[in-house]
């Protein structure tokens, strides 16, 4: 017999209300049964019981327990635990053909530009592409961060101002830098136009990518793609370079219009960012600037080595064609990291899996880049190009590609500060080296310049890749 | 004056001279007043307005940087602090020594959550973190690899898979992943942010729930020995269990988070001088979680009788009315299913649903609308939005319904009864205490019984009128605002040990604070207040006294009002759908 708080001795109903009986009772209410099986402690069961109309009264009178909590204790001990995890978010895919296609979106403009130049029979200076590229790259990175911050605030109404702001600021900056370059390095109208056009295209394309409108960007690129591929004979359509050039212009217009379509949707609101977002955008501005400067130096030395750009095209194509592979491996790394996070049972296992993923991704990208680089060297050999500079340029492209890959990995896990340290260090050392060469040799030849670039970026890439192997294993990055 | 990066302060101007019977009260709220509507917010507003001449500072824990006030702040509110839990924060640099101490304190916190009887260790760990936060900002500093490793160890011990009361027995460690640890660490780090905000400066802390507000109360307790009066409308811990249901997070995360809240709940009950639940029903939960029975003094919610009149007539079309927050705890789905069953018998019946959903509950709201449509109730069950006048909303129907699965002492019910309306309510929380025999009670989640009760009332005018009259009489005798406020006045005096008639005018404020500072030093506390550096907040110690909020109030008015009352957002509370006593605590989810 059990003496209950009300002083009345009751038969030990509880002896009969064993755990099995409770389990049987729960079967009549599947929702409550599930709640009890997934409860993490008895108090949760008590809370659930109350929401199903089971209170102290029923616990005492029907089941013979002293109170609701005693009943909950018994149920907790009697019902097997069942794990019901959170609804799985869309699992990150490992990457694949879509990433390769995305790489195509990044690479194709490299074909549009020479087609447009030859089609319009203009002769811009070598600096036009680097100016447009560097300015747009830097500003594009900054705008991407700001757009991301607005998306994080669920702010869709600032899109119009972001679009116009990006286009105006980028075109103005490109124009200013192009005029400056014209004045200091010599140039012509075509050079300024090319710089601004490249900048505007990259700004507009960057906006579409930020708004996850890759398909729209791909559609806008159709005219230029068809025209360019036809002009170089890769499609069974005969198109003159002039016509192809206008098709490139059509793509430029379409991309700019698509990037500003929010103007028609009345999405007007002055955007606001907190200090953290503003600081991050400045950092990514610096990051983009570093990427642009290194690429520009490469273009400059390549032009000096081979003014007709034939050699430059040969050594550049491995990097351009592996942009898709880079996307694919970045995507795959993120997927493997997410998997490691959700399945590793301790930090050592997690770190080991991250290191393996990193080496796999880096190795895959490097292998693809190497394969295409070797192909480029073979093509150059067949075309009787000068092999020493060709080899130097190919190696330089390789180190730049690997550097970009590692840097993108590190920035994706929030280590922008580390990346900036390396960029600043690289540029400072490279700058000092070039100045020394200038002082000693009275000038910087293409070979000396590219060698300095190769050694500096190669050293930075090696050190950064090694450090990334450890940095990426910090679970706090994800 | 330095300000803590996670707290924003809105200075309010012109503080009138107080009389001798007033005290400074820090009202601690979480996810409610004054930024959101709801039953607890109604209660807060009534309390502050009704307890003049006491002066109030409001410390509102919010999800983000809320700016728009849902309530017009009365004149006896001197300052409003907003403490966002989820604002971005960059980690501040700490010395190696500080970092080691922070790690040690967090390790103690983590293990105290899983050790049997770890409540005292948990509170001690909080105290260490609080003390460290007085030297350097800890916002964003707890998320380290080392903290993660310790937390993972704790989570393995806490894992729900092994169902035994012996928490030290071996468990299958396979259930906990690094991802679980990261989620839990992130959540705990954010939940602890109120601990790192400037402690309330007041004679008394009055918490509206036993949740994260307790961290503010603990800080005030450690800084100035400020007593705490703890009100509980719903049971915060119970609502956390319901909010952190299966499917929200993994079992490992849910397990450790519930242990965190359980320890915090226990801590709140330990430091509270007085615990004032909104109903007797909740007493069992209080006692089960560590509240001393002798400290429990239930205070019913109340309404201002003058605002509630009985309607002279009823609508011509049979109508059911529901008023509240669109929230899973309100179980609007059962409401709709019940209504569908009512319409099978009384096809002409209408259902008017007054209330809105918070941003976190928009998906639930959409689910309810889909259910309504799937039941074919599009034209007959209407979501009316916020009611301009709650009395008019109640009078727009024949019967007022409450279908909640968890409640404290629901305002909806009290108001409906005060308005002379018959009610059908689910038997949860303090509902039975409210209605007694003056209303129909049905089990929760039971559309058939809910529908049967509705039909009974809709088809029997005499019964409706009888119940309506009895309900009004009951409400006006037991649940009046005056009664509630009188009790709180007494409890304030009791909690502070003051006799109201002997309370001195506190123009300078300084002496009492200095006295408390002296007491802190004399008791040999872990941290001597006067030694605290002033990195993260302006010094409040004896030797480094900054102007109290009173002085700041005077300075502001002398300078011509930095902020004028008229400039403050003054979203009126007219027509606020007062629902229940449940804290809107979903901001953590």
Tab-separated table of C-alpha atoms in Angstrom, chain A residues 16 23 28 30 57 77 86 103 124 139 149 195 209 225 249 269 291 320 325 328 347 358 361 390 445 452 468:
chain	number	residue	atom	x	y	z
A	16	UNK	CA	0.225	-2.816	-11.863
A	23	UNK	CA	4.070	1.935	-22.844
A	28	UNK	CA	-3.050	5.059	-27.990
A	30	UNK	CA	1.145	8.259	-31.158
A	57	UNK	CA	-5.006	14.393	-11.132
A	77	UNK	CA	12.810	4.975	-17.672
A	86	UNK	CA	16.495	18.277	-37.057
A	103	UNK	CA	33.730	28.149	-64.593
A	124	UNK	CA	44.116	49.501	-77.087
A	139	UNK	CA	35.154	46.811	-56.072
A	149	UNK	CA	25.150	41.458	-45.684
A	195	UNK	CA	39.070	49.514	-69.438
A	209	UNK	CA	26.484	36.225	-59.327
A	225	UNK	CA	29.412	33.137	-76.985
A	249	UNK	CA	28.463	44.409	-77.238
A	269	UNK	CA	15.651	51.616	-50.069
A	291	UNK	CA	44.381	39.644	-56.896
A	320	UNK	CA	40.948	29.996	-67.564
A	325	UNK	CA	37.602	22.853	-61.698
A	328	UNK	CA	34.102	22.351	-58.319
A	347	UNK	CA	38.036	17.194	-32.881
A	358	UNK	CA	41.903	19.874	-48.320
A	361	UNK	CA	40.746	19.353	-53.368
A	390	UNK	CA	56.927	30.019	-72.034
A	445	UNK	CA	62.831	42.688	-68.628
A	452	UNK	CA	60.427	37.619	-59.703
A	468	UNK	CA	46.079	26.434	-44.672
